[in-house]
Every structure is written in C-alpha cells, then in structure tokens.
Amino acid sequence: HEFKYYINFFEYQVIRNRLKRILNNDLYSNANGNYHIRSLYFDDLHNSALYEKQAGILARRKFRIRIYNLSEEIIKLEKKSRIGQFINKESIQISKKDYKKIIDKDFSFLKESTSKLLNEFYFHLTASKIKPDVIVDYVREAYTSKISKIRITIDKNLRTGLLSTDLFDKELPTIDVIEKPLYVLEVKYNNFLPNFIKDAIQLSSSQRYAISKFVICKKFNKLNNWEDN
C-alpha cells in the first residue's frame, strides 16, 4: 500500500517529532536524519509513462536510475509498478560503468544478464524506445519499522534539472517545482498500518493526493498542454 499527502511546515514539525519517538531512521540517513536522492526517469517519445499517470491507467510502470547523496557508491536501476493503490518496486545495483553504457546506448550487456529486471529494461530500451527523460531531485527524511514493512518518508526541496539528464553532475542547475512550505508525506506498508502509527500522523483519507514527483518535474519540460492536467 502507498498513500501520499501534502503537509505544511507545522504539520511536518508535529509529525516528525512523533515519528522520531516510535520509529527508526532509514539506513541512508545522516546525523540530521536526512539524505539526498536524485533519480533519472525514463520515458518514450510519446511520453507514455506521463500519459498513463494522467489518464489514471490502473496498471502502469516506470523505470529509473537512482543515486544517494550524489555518490557513485550505490547506483540502482529500479522498476516501480502500480496497480491502483498497490505498488511493487524491483531494484538491482549497477556499476558506474554500466550506467555510462546505458546512457551511451550500449545496451547489449543488459540482454546477456541473468537478471530478469535488466532483461526487461533492455526490452523497453530497444522495443519501446524509452530514453533518459527527467531528473527528480529532493531531500528525504525516512522512518521505518519491521512491522508490516512500514516506511514513512517526508520529501523536501523537490527540484528538477532543467533541460538536463546528467545524474552525476554536482553542479547541475535545478529549480523548485513545488510550492513552499509544502512537503510530500508518503506512507507505505504491506498488510496493515498499526493504530499507533495512524495516531502519529493523524491524516484522513480525504487529504490523500495522487502525487507523482515524476509528473510534477515533467511539467517544467512540457511540450503539450495536457501534461498539466
């Protein structure tokens, strides 16, 4: 399950103070409980990933390459699939060399891999012609629990690389894509959400939004009016 909410600065302060007392910080977190995420999303020439989201297609998927704290140490290729409110994320770590090959359109090693995820990525790169599309850049504060694999994240300073898809460019010009002081709260869990977690966040179903950081960032590179819908 995945539910998303916009929260303001006051709500953020209240919720984070509660979560700090009952959950653990994510393993990527620094001393302040934060870490930086930059993702490179892929889409085809027809903007199919964007269209499927905007049209409310029930079953859809997106590919992305993600790094943390602008480091080359961990580079992940991920496929995020969704059916309604249910999500599934497949992930595999790749090397900087593999990343460069993908960017340079040298895809053959993906086909030869024993990884089904890399094989599928190869298929979409060649058959669906997906390509590097948009950078999504933000700071994340994350809290986790082993109970039902609960993961609650607060994403701040959402930005995009304007007309650039260079994932490792530390000087990449980025622009704000969301009104401040709004934050994005995401609540993820497998089977159930305990009452003590519900009490900590105190958000109703009427406050949920179909928030997509990919779509929000895409609108700054839009070519069609429908991309704002």
mmCIF file with all atom_site columns, N, CA, C and O in Angstrom, residues 36-90:
data_model
loop_
_atom_site.group_PDB
_atom_site.id
_atom_site.type_symbol
_atom_site.label_atom_id
_atom_site.label_alt_id
_atom_site.label_comp_id
_atom_site.label_asym_id
_atom_site.label_entity_id
_atom_site.label_seq_id
_atom_site.pdbx_PDB_ins_code
_atom_site.Cartn_x
_atom_site.Cartn_y
_atom_site.Cartn_z
_atom_site.occupancy
_atom_site.B_iso_or_equiv
_atom_site.pdbx_formal_charge
_atom_site.auth_seq_id
_atom_site.auth_comp_id
_atom_site.auth_asym_id
_atom_site.auth_atom_id
_atom_site.pdbx_PDB_model_num
ATOM 1   N N  . HIS A 1 36 ? 20.014 12.767 0.558   1.00 0.00 ? 36 HIS A N  1
ATOM 2   C CA . HIS A 1 36 ? 19.673 13.336 -0.738  1.00 0.00 ? 36 HIS A CA 1
ATOM 3   C C  . HIS A 1 36 ? 19.423 12.226 -1.753  1.00 0.00 ? 36 HIS A C  1
ATOM 4   O O  . HIS A 1 36 ? 20.160 11.244 -1.797  1.00 0.00 ? 36 HIS A O  1
ATOM 5   N N  . ILE A 1 37 ? 18.377 12.383 -2.540  1.00 0.00 ? 37 ILE A N  1
ATOM 6   C CA . ILE A 1 37 ? 18.042 11.421 -3.597  1.00 0.00 ? 37 ILE A CA 1
ATOM 7   C C  . ILE A 1 37 ? 18.000 12.154 -4.926  1.00 0.00 ? 37 ILE A C  1
ATOM 8   O O  . ILE A 1 37 ? 17.433 13.250 -5.041  1.00 0.00 ? 37 ILE A O  1
ATOM 9   N N  . ARG A 1 38 ? 18.622 11.542 -5.924  1.00 0.00 ? 38 ARG A N  1
ATOM 10  C CA . ARG A 1 38 ? 18.470 12.036 -7.300  1.00 0.00 ? 38 ARG A CA 1
ATOM 11  C C  . ARG A 1 38 ? 18.138 10.850 -8.191  1.00 0.00 ? 38 ARG A C  1
ATOM 12  O O  . ARG A 1 38 ? 18.841 9.847  -8.170  1.00 0.00 ? 38 ARG A O  1
ATOM 13  N N  . SER A 1 39 ? 17.068 10.983 -8.943  1.00 0.00 ? 39 SER A N  1
ATOM 14  C CA . SER A 1 39 ? 16.622 9.914  -9.831  1.00 0.00 ? 39 SER A CA 1
ATOM 15  C C  . SER A 1 39 ? 16.541 10.409 -11.260 1.00 0.00 ? 39 SER A C  1
ATOM 16  O O  . SER A 1 39 ? 16.125 11.543 -11.519 1.00 0.00 ? 39 SER A O  1
ATOM 17  N N  . LEU A 1 40 ? 16.924 9.542  -12.177 1.00 0.00 ? 40 LEU A N  1
ATOM 18  C CA . LEU A 1 40 ? 16.777 9.791  -13.605 1.00 0.00 ? 40 LEU A CA 1
ATOM 19  C C  . LEU A 1 40 ? 15.674 8.878  -14.122 1.00 0.00 ? 40 LEU A C  1
ATOM 20  O O  . LEU A 1 40 ? 15.830 7.652  -14.141 1.00 0.00 ? 40 LEU A O  1
ATOM 21  N N  . TYR A 1 41 ? 14.549 9.467  -14.524 1.00 0.00 ? 41 TYR A N  1
ATOM 22  C CA . TYR A 1 41 ? 13.417 8.693  -15.020 1.00 0.00 ? 41 TYR A CA 1
ATOM 23  C C  . TYR A 1 41 ? 13.504 8.543  -16.536 1.00 0.00 ? 41 TYR A C  1
ATOM 24  O O  . TYR A 1 41 ? 14.004 9.430  -17.234 1.00 0.00 ? 41 TYR A O  1
ATOM 25  N N  . PHE A 1 42 ? 12.966 7.418  -17.015 1.00 0.00 ? 42 PHE A N  1
ATOM 26  C CA . PHE A 1 42 ? 12.944 7.114  -18.441 1.00 0.00 ? 42 PHE A CA 1
ATOM 27  C C  . PHE A 1 42 ? 11.507 7.172  -18.952 1.00 0.00 ? 42 PHE A C  1
ATOM 28  O O  . PHE A 1 42 ? 10.576 6.781  -18.246 1.00 0.00 ? 42 PHE A O  1
ATOM 29  N N  . ASP A 1 43 ? 11.360 7.649  -20.180 1.00 0.00 ? 43 ASP A N  1
ATOM 30  C CA . ASP A 1 43 ? 10.056 7.636  -20.840 1.00 0.00 ? 43 ASP A CA 1
ATOM 31  C C  . ASP A 1 43 ? 10.300 7.546  -22.345 1.00 0.00 ? 43 ASP A C  1
ATOM 32  O O  . ASP A 1 43 ? 11.422 7.759  -22.810 1.00 0.00 ? 43 ASP A O  1
ATOM 33  N N  . ASP A 1 44 ? 9.256  7.224  -23.095 1.00 0.00 ? 44 ASP A N  1
ATOM 34  C CA . ASP A 1 44 ? 9.438  7.099  -24.542 1.00 0.00 ? 44 ASP A CA 1
ATOM 35  C C  . ASP A 1 44 ? 9.116  8.411  -25.247 1.00 0.00 ? 44 ASP A C  1
ATOM 36  O O  . ASP A 1 44 ? 8.790  9.426  -24.610 1.00 0.00 ? 44 ASP A O  1
ATOM 37  N N  . LEU A 1 45 ? 9.208  8.403  -26.570 1.00 0.00 ? 45 LEU A N  1
ATOM 38  C CA . LEU A 1 45 ? 8.989  9.617  -27.354 1.00 0.00 ? 45 LEU A CA 1
ATOM 39  C C  . LEU A 1 45 ? 7.552  10.115 -27.261 1.00 0.00 ? 45 LEU A C  1
ATOM 40  O O  . LEU A 1 45 ? 7.266  11.283 -27.528 1.00 0.00 ? 45 LEU A O  1
ATOM 41  N N  . HIS A 1 46 ? 6.635  9.208  -26.890 1.00 0.00 ? 46 HIS A N  1
ATOM 42  C CA . HIS A 1 46 ? 5.219  9.563  -26.786 1.00 0.00 ? 46 HIS A CA 1
ATOM 43  C C  . HIS A 1 46 ? 4.816  9.954  -25.367 1.00 0.00 ? 46 HIS A C  1
ATOM 44  O O  . HIS A 1 46 ? 3.644  10.149 -25.090 1.00 0.00 ? 46 HIS A O  1
ATOM 45  N N  . ASN A 1 47 ? 5.789  10.028 -24.467 1.00 0.00 ? 47 ASN A N  1
ATOM 46  C CA . ASN A 1 47 ? 5.506  10.354 -23.058 1.00 0.00 ? 47 ASN A CA 1
ATOM 47  C C  . ASN A 1 47 ? 4.487  9.383  -22.453 1.00 0.00 ? 47 ASN A C  1
ATOM 48  O O  . ASN A 1 47 ? 3.574  9.788  -21.721 1.00 0.00 ? 47 ASN A O  1
ATOM 49  N N  . SER A 1 48 ? 4.653  8.104  -22.745 1.00 0.00 ? 48 SER A N  1
ATOM 50  C CA . SER A 1 48 ? 3.667  7.107  -22.312 1.00 0.00 ? 48 SER A CA 1
ATOM 51  C C  . SER A 1 48 ? 3.543  7.015  -20.790 1.00 0.00 ? 48 SER A C  1
ATOM 52  O O  . SER A 1 48 ? 2.438  6.874  -20.260 1.00 0.00 ? 48 SER A O  1
ATOM 53  N N  . ALA A 1 49 ? 4.672  7.081  -20.084 1.00 0.00 ? 49 ALA A N  1
ATOM 54  C CA . ALA A 1 49 ? 4.615  6.994  -18.616 1.00 0.00 ? 49 ALA A CA 1
ATOM 55  C C  . ALA A 1 49 ? 3.824  8.161  -18.046 1.00 0.00 ? 49 ALA A C  1
ATOM 56  O O  . ALA A 1 49 ? 3.025  7.996  -17.117 1.00 0.00 ? 49 ALA A O  1
ATOM 57  N N  . LEU A 1 50 ? 4.025  9.341  -18.619 1.00 0.00 ? 50 LEU A N  1
ATOM 58  C CA . LEU A 1 50 ? 3.279  10.520 -18.190 1.00 0.00 ? 50 LEU A CA 1
ATOM 59  C C  . LEU A 1 50 ? 1.807  10.381 -18.548 1.00 0.00 ? 50 LEU A C  1
ATOM 60  O O  . LEU A 1 50 ? 0.926  10.632 -17.721 1.00 0.00 ? 50 LEU A O  1
ATOM 61  N N  . TYR A 1 51 ? 1.527  9.966  -19.780 1.00 0.00 ? 51 TYR A N  1
ATOM 62  C CA . TYR A 1 51 ? 0.141  9.826  -20.225 1.00 0.00 ? 51 TYR A CA 1
ATOM 63  C C  . TYR A 1 51 ? -0.623 8.816  -19.366 1.00 0.00 ? 51 TYR A C  1
ATOM 64  O O  . TYR A 1 51 ? -1.768 9.064  -18.969 1.00 0.00 ? 51 TYR A O  1
ATOM 65  N N  . GLU A 1 52 ? -0.001 7.670  -19.065 1.00 0.00 ? 52 GLU A N  1
ATOM 66  C CA . GLU A 1 52 ? -0.674 6.637  -18.277 1.00 0.00 ? 52 GLU A CA 1
ATOM 67  C C  . GLU A 1 52 ? -1.029 7.151  -16.886 1.00 0.00 ? 52 GLU A C  1
ATOM 68  O O  . GLU A 1 52 ? -2.089 6.839  -16.345 1.00 0.00 ? 52 GLU A O  1
ATOM 69  N N  . LYS A 1 53 ? -0.123 7.945  -16.298 1.00 0.00 ? 53 LYS A N  1
ATOM 70  C CA . LYS A 1 53 ? -0.408 8.527  -14.989 1.00 0.00 ? 53 LYS A CA 1
ATOM 71  C C  . LYS A 1 53 ? -1.546 9.528  -15.070 1.00 0.00 ? 53 LYS A C  1
ATOM 72  O O  . LYS A 1 53 ? -2.492 9.482  -14.275 1.00 0.00 ? 53 LYS A O  1
ATOM 73  N N  . GLN A 1 54 ? -1.483 10.434 -16.052 1.00 0.00 ? 54 GLN A N  1
ATOM 74  C CA . GLN A 1 54 ? -2.504 11.462 -16.188 1.00 0.00 ? 54 GLN A CA 1
ATOM 75  C C  . GLN A 1 54 ? -3.868 10.877 -16.535 1.00 0.00 ? 54 GLN A C  1
ATOM 76  O O  . GLN A 1 54 ? -4.898 11.409 -16.126 1.00 0.00 ? 54 GLN A O  1
ATOM 77  N N  . ALA A 1 55 ? -3.866 9.779  -17.281 1.00 0.00 ? 55 ALA A N  1
ATOM 78  C CA . ALA A 1 55 ? -5.124 9.156  -17.693 1.00 0.00 ? 55 ALA A CA 1
ATOM 79  C C  . ALA A 1 55 ? -5.689 8.228  -16.619 1.00 0.00 ? 55 ALA A C  1
ATOM 80  O O  . ALA A 1 55 ? -6.801 7.717  -16.762 1.00 0.00 ? 55 ALA A O  1
ATOM 81  N N  . GLY A 1 56 ? -4.926 7.994  -15.554 1.00 0.00 ? 56 GLY A N  1
ATOM 82  C CA . GLY A 1 56 ? -5.404 7.121  -14.482 1.00 0.00 ? 56 GLY A CA 1
ATOM 83  C C  . GLY A 1 56 ? -5.418 5.658  -14.865 1.00 0.00 ? 56 GLY A C  1
ATOM 84  O O  . GLY A 1 56 ? -6.253 4.890  -14.367 1.00 0.00 ? 56 GLY A O  1
ATOM 85  N N  . ILE A 1 57 ? -4.499 5.250  -15.744 1.00 0.00 ? 57 ILE A N  1
ATOM 86  C CA . ILE A 1 57 ? -4.415 3.836  -16.118 1.00 0.00 ? 57 ILE A CA 1
ATOM 87  C C  . ILE A 1 57 ? -4.164 2.998  -14.860 1.00 0.00 ? 57 ILE A C  1
ATOM 88  O O  . ILE A 1 57 ? -3.275 3.310  -14.061 1.00 0.00 ? 57 ILE A O  1
ATOM 89  N N  . LEU A 1 58 ? -4.940 1.941  -14.691 1.00 0.00 ? 58 LEU A N  1
ATOM 90  C CA . LEU A 1 58 ? -4.884 1.167  -13.450 1.00 0.00 ? 58 LEU A CA 1
ATOM 91  C C  . LEU A 1 58 ? -3.524 0.517  -13.229 1.00 0.00 ? 58 LEU A C  1
ATOM 92  O O  . LEU A 1 58 ? -2.963 0.574  -12.135 1.00 0.00 ? 58 LEU A O  1
ATOM 93  N N  . ALA A 1 59 ? -2.987 -0.111 -14.270 1.00 0.00 ? 59 ALA A N  1
ATOM 94  C CA . ALA A 1 59 ? -1.701 -0.808 -14.148 1.00 0.00 ? 59 ALA A CA 1
ATOM 95  C C  . ALA A 1 59 ? -0.660 -0.068 -14.994 1.00 0.00 ? 59 ALA A C  1
ATOM 96  O O  . ALA A 1 59 ? -0.863 0.148  -16.185 1.00 0.00 ? 59 ALA A O  1
ATOM 97  N N  . ARG A 1 60 ? 0.433  0.322  -14.360 1.00 0.00 ? 60 ARG A N  1
ATOM 98  C CA . ARG A 1 60 ? 1.474  1.055  -15.072 1.00 0.00 ? 60 ARG A CA 1
ATOM 99  C C  . ARG A 1 60 ? 2.833  0.819  -14.407 1.00 0.00 ? 60 ARG A C  1
ATOM 100 O O  . ARG A 1 60 ? 2.904  0.330  -13.285 1.00 0.00 ? 60 ARG A O  1
ATOM 101 N N  . ARG A 1 61 ? 3.910  1.198  -15.123 1.00 0.00 ? 61 ARG A N  1
ATOM 102 C CA . ARG A 1 61 ? 5.252  1.011  -14.592 1.00 0.00 ? 61 ARG A CA 1
ATOM 103 C C  . ARG A 1 61 ? 6.182  2.098  -15.102 1.00 0.00 ? 61 ARG A C  1
ATOM 104 O O  . ARG A 1 61 ? 5.947  2.702  -16.153 1.00 0.00 ? 61 ARG A O  1
ATOM 105 N N  . LYS A 1 62 ? 7.217  2.385  -14.321 1.00 0.00 ? 62 LYS A N  1
ATOM 106 C CA . LYS A 1 62 ? 8.231  3.362  -14.708 1.00 0.00 ? 62 LYS A CA 1
ATOM 107 C C  . LYS A 1 62 ? 9.610  2.802  -14.346 1.00 0.00 ? 62 LYS A C  1
ATOM 108 O O  . LYS A 1 62 ? 9.761  2.115  -13.331 1.00 0.00 ? 62 LYS A O  1
ATOM 109 N N  . PHE A 1 63 ? 10.594 3.138  -15.176 1.00 0.00 ? 63 PHE A N  1
ATOM 110 C CA . PHE A 1 63 ? 11.981 2.790  -14.884 1.00 0.00 ? 63 PHE A CA 1
ATOM 111 C C  . PHE A 1 63 ? 12.735 4.049  -14.468 1.00 0.00 ? 63 PHE A C  1
ATOM 112 O O  . PHE A 1 63 ? 12.480 5.144  -14.998 1.00 0.00 ? 63 PHE A O  1
ATOM 113 N N  . ARG A 1 64 ? 13.678 3.862  -13.547 1.00 0.00 ? 64 ARG A N  1
ATOM 114 C CA . ARG A 1 64 ? 14.522 4.982  -13.121 1.00 0.00 ? 64 ARG A CA 1
ATOM 115 C C  . ARG A 1 64 ? 15.867 4.457  -12.650 1.00 0.00 ? 64 ARG A C  1
ATOM 116 O O  . ARG A 1 64 ? 15.997 3.291  -12.262 1.00 0.00 ? 64 ARG A O  1
ATOM 117 N N  . ILE A 1 65 ? 16.862 5.335  -12.683 1.00 0.00 ? 65 ILE A N  1
ATOM 118 C CA . ILE A 1 65 ? 18.162 5.054  -12.081 1.00 0.00 ? 65 ILE A CA 1
ATOM 119 C C  . ILE A 1 65 ? 18.331 6.053  -10.944 1.00 0.00 ? 65 ILE A C  1
ATOM 120 O O  . ILE A 1 65 ? 18.120 7.260  -11.133 1.00 0.00 ? 65 ILE A O  1
ATOM 121 N N  . ARG A 1 66 ? 18.701 5.550  -9.776  1.00 0.00 ? 66 ARG A N  1
ATOM 122 C CA . ARG A 1 66 ? 18.707 6.379  -8.565  1.00 0.00 ? 66 ARG A CA 1
ATOM 123 C C  . ARG A 1 66 ? 20.058 6.336  -7.874  1.00 0.00 ? 66 ARG A C  1
ATOM 124 O O  . ARG A 1 66 ? 20.699 5.277  -7.798  1.00 0.00 ? 66 ARG A O  1
ATOM 125 N N  . ILE A 1 67 ? 20.478 7.503  -7.362  1.00 0.00 ? 67 ILE A N  1
ATOM 126 C CA . ILE A 1 67 ? 21.692 7.588  -6.547  1.00 0.00 ? 67 ILE A CA 1
ATOM 127 C C  . ILE A 1 67 ? 21.373 8.330  -5.255  1.00 0.00 ? 67 ILE A C  1
ATOM 128 O O  . ILE A 1 67 ? 20.349 9.021  -5.157  1.00 0.00 ? 67 ILE A O  1
ATOM 129 N N  . TYR A 1 68 ? 22.274 8.177  -4.283  1.00 0.00 ? 68 TYR A N  1
ATOM 130 C CA . TYR A 1 68 ? 22.079 8.780  -2.974  1.00 0.00 ? 68 TYR A CA 1
ATOM 131 C C  . TYR A 1 68 ? 23.258 9.686  -2.628  1.00 0.00 ? 68 TYR A C  1
ATOM 132 O O  . TYR A 1 68 ? 24.422 9.297  -2.788  1.00 0.00 ? 68 TYR A O  1
ATOM 133 N N  . ASN A 1 69 ? 22.923 10.894 -2.163  1.00 0.00 ? 69 ASN A N  1
ATOM 134 C CA . ASN A 1 69 ? 23.947 11.852 -1.727  1.00 0.00 ? 69 ASN A CA 1
ATOM 135 C C  . ASN A 1 69 ? 24.981 12.130 -2.817  1.00 0.00 ? 69 ASN A C  1
ATOM 136 O O  . ASN A 1 69 ? 26.160 12.376 -2.523  1.00 0.00 ? 69 ASN A O  1
ATOM 137 N N  . LEU A 1 70 ? 24.547 12.046 -4.075  1.00 0.00 ? 70 LEU A N  1
ATOM 138 C CA . LEU A 1 70 ? 25.393 12.302 -5.247  1.00 0.00 ? 70 LEU A CA 1
ATOM 139 C C  . LEU A 1 70 ? 26.639 11.419 -5.280  1.00 0.00 ? 70 LEU A C  1
ATOM 140 O O  . LEU A 1 70 ? 27.670 11.777 -5.843  1.00 0.00 ? 70 LEU A O  1
ATOM 141 N N  . SER A 1 71 ? 26.530 10.238 -4.680  1.00 0.00 ? 71 SER A N  1
ATOM 142 C CA . SER A 1 71 ? 27.652 9.311  -4.598  1.00 0.00 ? 71 SER A CA 1
ATOM 143 C C  . SER A 1 71 ? 27.560 8.247  -5.686  1.00 0.00 ? 71 SER A C  1
ATOM 144 O O  . SER A 1 71 ? 26.456 7.842  -6.091  1.00 0.00 ? 71 SER A O  1
ATOM 145 N N  . GLU A 1 72 ? 28.722 7.769  -6.144  1.00 0.00 ? 72 GLU A N  1
ATOM 146 C CA . GLU A 1 72 ? 28.776 6.674  -7.110  1.00 0.00 ? 72 GLU A CA 1
ATOM 147 C C  . GLU A 1 72 ? 28.760 5.309  -6.419  1.00 0.00 ? 72 GLU A C  1
ATOM 148 O O  . GLU A 1 72 ? 28.726 4.283  -7.095  1.00 0.00 ? 72 GLU A O  1
ATOM 149 N N  . GLU A 1 73 ? 28.776 5.313  -5.102  1.00 0.00 ? 73 GLU A N  1
ATOM 150 C CA . GLU A 1 73 ? 28.893 4.059  -4.347  1.00 0.00 ? 73 GLU A CA 1
ATOM 151 C C  . GLU A 1 73 ? 27.698 3.142  -4.569  1.00 0.00 ? 73 GLU A C  1
ATOM 152 O O  . GLU A 1 73 ? 27.851 1.928  -4.714  1.00 0.00 ? 73 GLU A O  1
ATOM 153 N N  . ILE A 1 74 ? 26.504 3.699  -4.564  1.00 0.00 ? 74 ILE A N  1
ATOM 154 C CA . ILE A 1 74 ? 25.286 2.916  -4.778  1.00 0.00 ? 74 ILE A CA 1
ATOM 155 C C  . ILE A 1 74 ? 24.507 3.528  -5.927  1.00 0.00 ? 74 ILE A C  1
ATOM 156 O O  . ILE A 1 74 ? 24.060 4.676  -5.852  1.00 0.00 ? 74 ILE A O  1
ATOM 157 N N  . ILE A 1 75 ? 24.369 2.767  -7.007  1.00 0.00 ? 75 ILE A N  1
ATOM 158 C CA . ILE A 1 75 ? 23.581 3.175  -8.174  1.00 0.00 ? 75 ILE A CA 1
ATOM 159 C C  . ILE A 1 75 ? 22.544 2.086  -8.406  1.00 0.00 ? 75 ILE A C  1
ATOM 160 O O  . ILE A 1 75 ? 22.899 0.924  -8.603  1.00 0.00 ? 75 ILE A O  1
ATOM 161 N N  . LYS A 1 76 ? 21.286 2.433  -8.380  1.00 0.00 ? 76 LYS A N  1
ATOM 162 C CA . LYS A 1 76 ? 20.226 1.436  -8.503  1.00 0.00 ? 76 LYS A CA 1
ATOM 163 C C  . LYS A 1 76 ? 19.383 1.666  -9.756  1.00 0.00 ? 76 LYS A C  1
ATOM 164 O O  . LYS A 1 76 ? 18.960 2.797  -10.034 1.00 0.00 ? 76 LYS A O  1
ATOM 165 N N  . LEU A 1 77 ? 19.171 0.597  -10.485 1.00 0.00 ? 77 LEU A N  1
ATOM 166 C CA . LEU A 1 77 ? 18.157 0.593  -11.530 1.00 0.00 ? 77 LEU A CA 1
ATOM 167 C C  . LEU A 1 77 ? 16.885 0.038  -10.902 1.00 0.00 ? 77 LEU A C  1
ATOM 168 O O  . LEU A 1 77 ? 16.918 -1.036 -10.278 1.00 0.00 ? 77 LEU A O  1
ATOM 169 N N  . GLU A 1 78 ? 15.786 0.763  -11.043 1.00 0.00 ? 78 GLU A N  1
ATOM 170 C CA . GLU A 1 78 ? 14.546 0.350  -10.392 1.00 0.00 ? 78 GLU A CA 1
ATOM 171 C C  . GLU A 1 78 ? 13.381 0.376  -11.378 1.00 0.00 ? 78 GLU A C  1
ATOM 172 O O  . GLU A 1 78 ? 13.330 1.217  -12.284 1.00 0.00 ? 78 GLU A O  1
ATOM 173 N N  . LYS A 1 79 ? 12.465 -0.543 -11.171 1.00 0.00 ? 79 LYS A N  1
ATOM 174 C CA . LYS A 1 79 ? 11.182 -0.520 -11.877 1.00 0.00 ? 79 LYS A CA 1
ATOM 175 C C  . LYS A 1 79 ? 10.088 -0.431 -10.825 1.00 0.00 ? 79 LYS A C  1
ATOM 176 O O  . LYS A 1 79 ? 9.989  -1.283 -9.936  1.00 0.00 ? 79 LYS A O  1
ATOM 177 N N  . LYS A 1 80 ? 9.301  0.621  -10.908 1.00 0.00 ? 80 LYS A N  1
ATOM 178 C CA . LYS A 1 80 ? 8.195  0.797  -9.975  1.00 0.00 ? 80 LYS A CA 1
ATOM 179 C C  . LYS A 1 80 ? 6.892  0.514  -10.704 1.00 0.00 ? 80 LYS A C  1
ATOM 180 O O  . LYS A 1 80 ? 6.568  1.165  -11.706 1.00 0.00 ? 80 LYS A O  1
ATOM 181 N N  . SER A 1 81 ? 6.165  -0.488 -10.219 1.00 0.00 ? 81 SER A N  1
ATOM 182 C CA . SER A 1 81 ? 4.896  -0.880 -10.838 1.00 0.00 ? 81 SER A CA 1
ATOM 183 C C  . SER A 1 81 ? 3.756  -0.551 -9.890  1.00 0.00 ? 81 SER A C  1
ATOM 184 O O  . SER A 1 81 ? 3.912  -0.608 -8.663  1.00 0.00 ? 81 SER A O  1
ATOM 185 N N  . ARG A 1 82 ? 2.623  -0.223 -10.454 1.00 0.00 ? 82 ARG A N  1
ATOM 186 C CA . ARG A 1 82 ? 1.460  0.123  -9.634  1.00 0.00 ? 82 ARG A CA 1
ATOM 187 C C  . ARG A 1 82 ? 0.202  -0.488 -10.230 1.00 0.00 ? 82 ARG A C  1
ATOM 188 O O  . ARG A 1 82 ? -0.004 -0.461 -11.446 1.00 0.00 ? 82 ARG A O  1
ATOM 189 N N  . ILE A 1 83 ? -0.634 -1.038 -9.347  1.00 0.00 ? 83 ILE A N  1
ATOM 190 C CA . ILE A 1 83 ? -1.995 -1.427 -9.695  1.00 0.00 ? 83 ILE A CA 1
ATOM 191 C C  . ILE A 1 83 ? -2.896 -0.799 -8.648  1.00 0.00 ? 83 ILE A C  1
ATOM 192 O O  . ILE A 1 83 ? -2.941 -1.247 -7.499  1.00 0.00 ? 83 ILE A O  1
ATOM 193 N N  . GLY A 1 84 ? -3.573 0.283  -9.016  1.00 0.00 ? 84 GLY A N  1
ATOM 194 C CA . GLY A 1 84 ? -4.394 1.009  -8.059  1.00 0.00 ? 84 GLY A CA 1
ATOM 195 C C  . GLY A 1 84 ? -3.533 1.587  -6.953  1.00 0.00 ? 84 GLY A C  1
ATOM 196 O O  . GLY A 1 84 ? -2.551 2.277  -7.195  1.00 0.00 ? 84 GLY A O  1
ATOM 197 N N  . GLN A 1 85 ? -3.879 1.290  -5.680  1.00 0.00 ? 85 GLN A N  1
ATOM 198 C CA . GLN A 1 85 ? -3.124 1.807  -4.547  1.00 0.00 ? 85 GLN A CA 1
ATOM 199 C C  . GLN A 1 85 ? -1.967 0.889  -4.160  1.00 0.00 ? 85 GLN A C  1
ATOM 200 O O  . GLN A 1 85 ? -1.201 1.191  -3.247  1.00 0.00 ? 85 GLN A O  1
ATOM 201 N N  . PHE A 1 86 ? -1.823 -0.236 -4.883  1.00 0.00 ? 86 PHE A N  1
ATOM 202 C CA . PHE A 1 86 ? -0.779 -1.194 -4.549  1.00 0.00 ? 86 PHE A CA 1
ATOM 203 C C  . PHE A 1 86 ? 0.437  -0.972 -5.439  1.00 0.00 ? 86 PHE A C  1
ATOM 204 O O  . PHE A 1 86 ? 0.308  -0.798 -6.649  1.00 0.00 ? 86 PHE A O  1
ATOM 205 N N  . ILE A 1 87 ? 1.618  -0.999 -4.834  1.00 0.00 ? 87 ILE A N  1
ATOM 206 C CA . ILE A 1 87 ? 2.843  -0.774 -5.592  1.00 0.00 ? 87 ILE A CA 1
ATOM 207 C C  . ILE A 1 87 ? 3.808  -1.935 -5.382  1.00 0.00 ? 87 ILE A C  1
ATOM 208 O O  . ILE A 1 87 ? 3.734  -2.676 -4.401  1.00 0.00 ? 87 ILE A O  1
ATOM 209 N N  . ASN A 1 88 ? 4.707  -2.083 -6.329  1.00 0.00 ? 88 ASN A N  1
ATOM 210 C CA . ASN A 1 88 ? 5.794  -3.056 -6.215  1.00 0.00 ? 88 ASN A CA 1
ATOM 211 C C  . ASN A 1 88 ? 7.042  -2.426 -6.811  1.00 0.00 ? 88 ASN A C  1
ATOM 212 O O  . ASN A 1 88 ? 6.979  -1.818 -7.880  1.00 0.00 ? 88 ASN A O  1
ATOM 213 N N  . LYS A 1 89 ? 8.159  -2.540 -6.109  1.00 0.00 ? 89 LYS A N  1
ATOM 214 C CA . LYS A 1 89 ? 9.402  -1.968 -6.600  1.00 0.00 ? 89 LYS A CA 1
ATOM 215 C C  . LYS A 1 89 ? 10.454 -3.058 -6.716  1.00 0.00 ? 89 LYS A C  1
ATOM 216 O O  . LYS A 1 89 ? 10.759 -3.742 -5.752  1.00 0.00 ? 89 LYS A O  1
ATOM 217 N N  . GLU A 1 90 ? 10.988 -3.216 -7.938  1.00 0.00 ? 90 GLU A N  1
ATOM 218 C CA . GLU A 1 90 ? 12.107 -4.121 -8.181  1.00 0.00 ? 90 GLU A CA 1
ATOM 219 C C  . GLU A 1 90 ? 13.364 -3.287 -8.358  1.00 0.00 ? 90 GLU A C  1
ATOM 220 O O  . GLU A 1 90 ? 13.327 -2.235 -9.012  1.00 0.00 ? 90 GLU A O  1
#
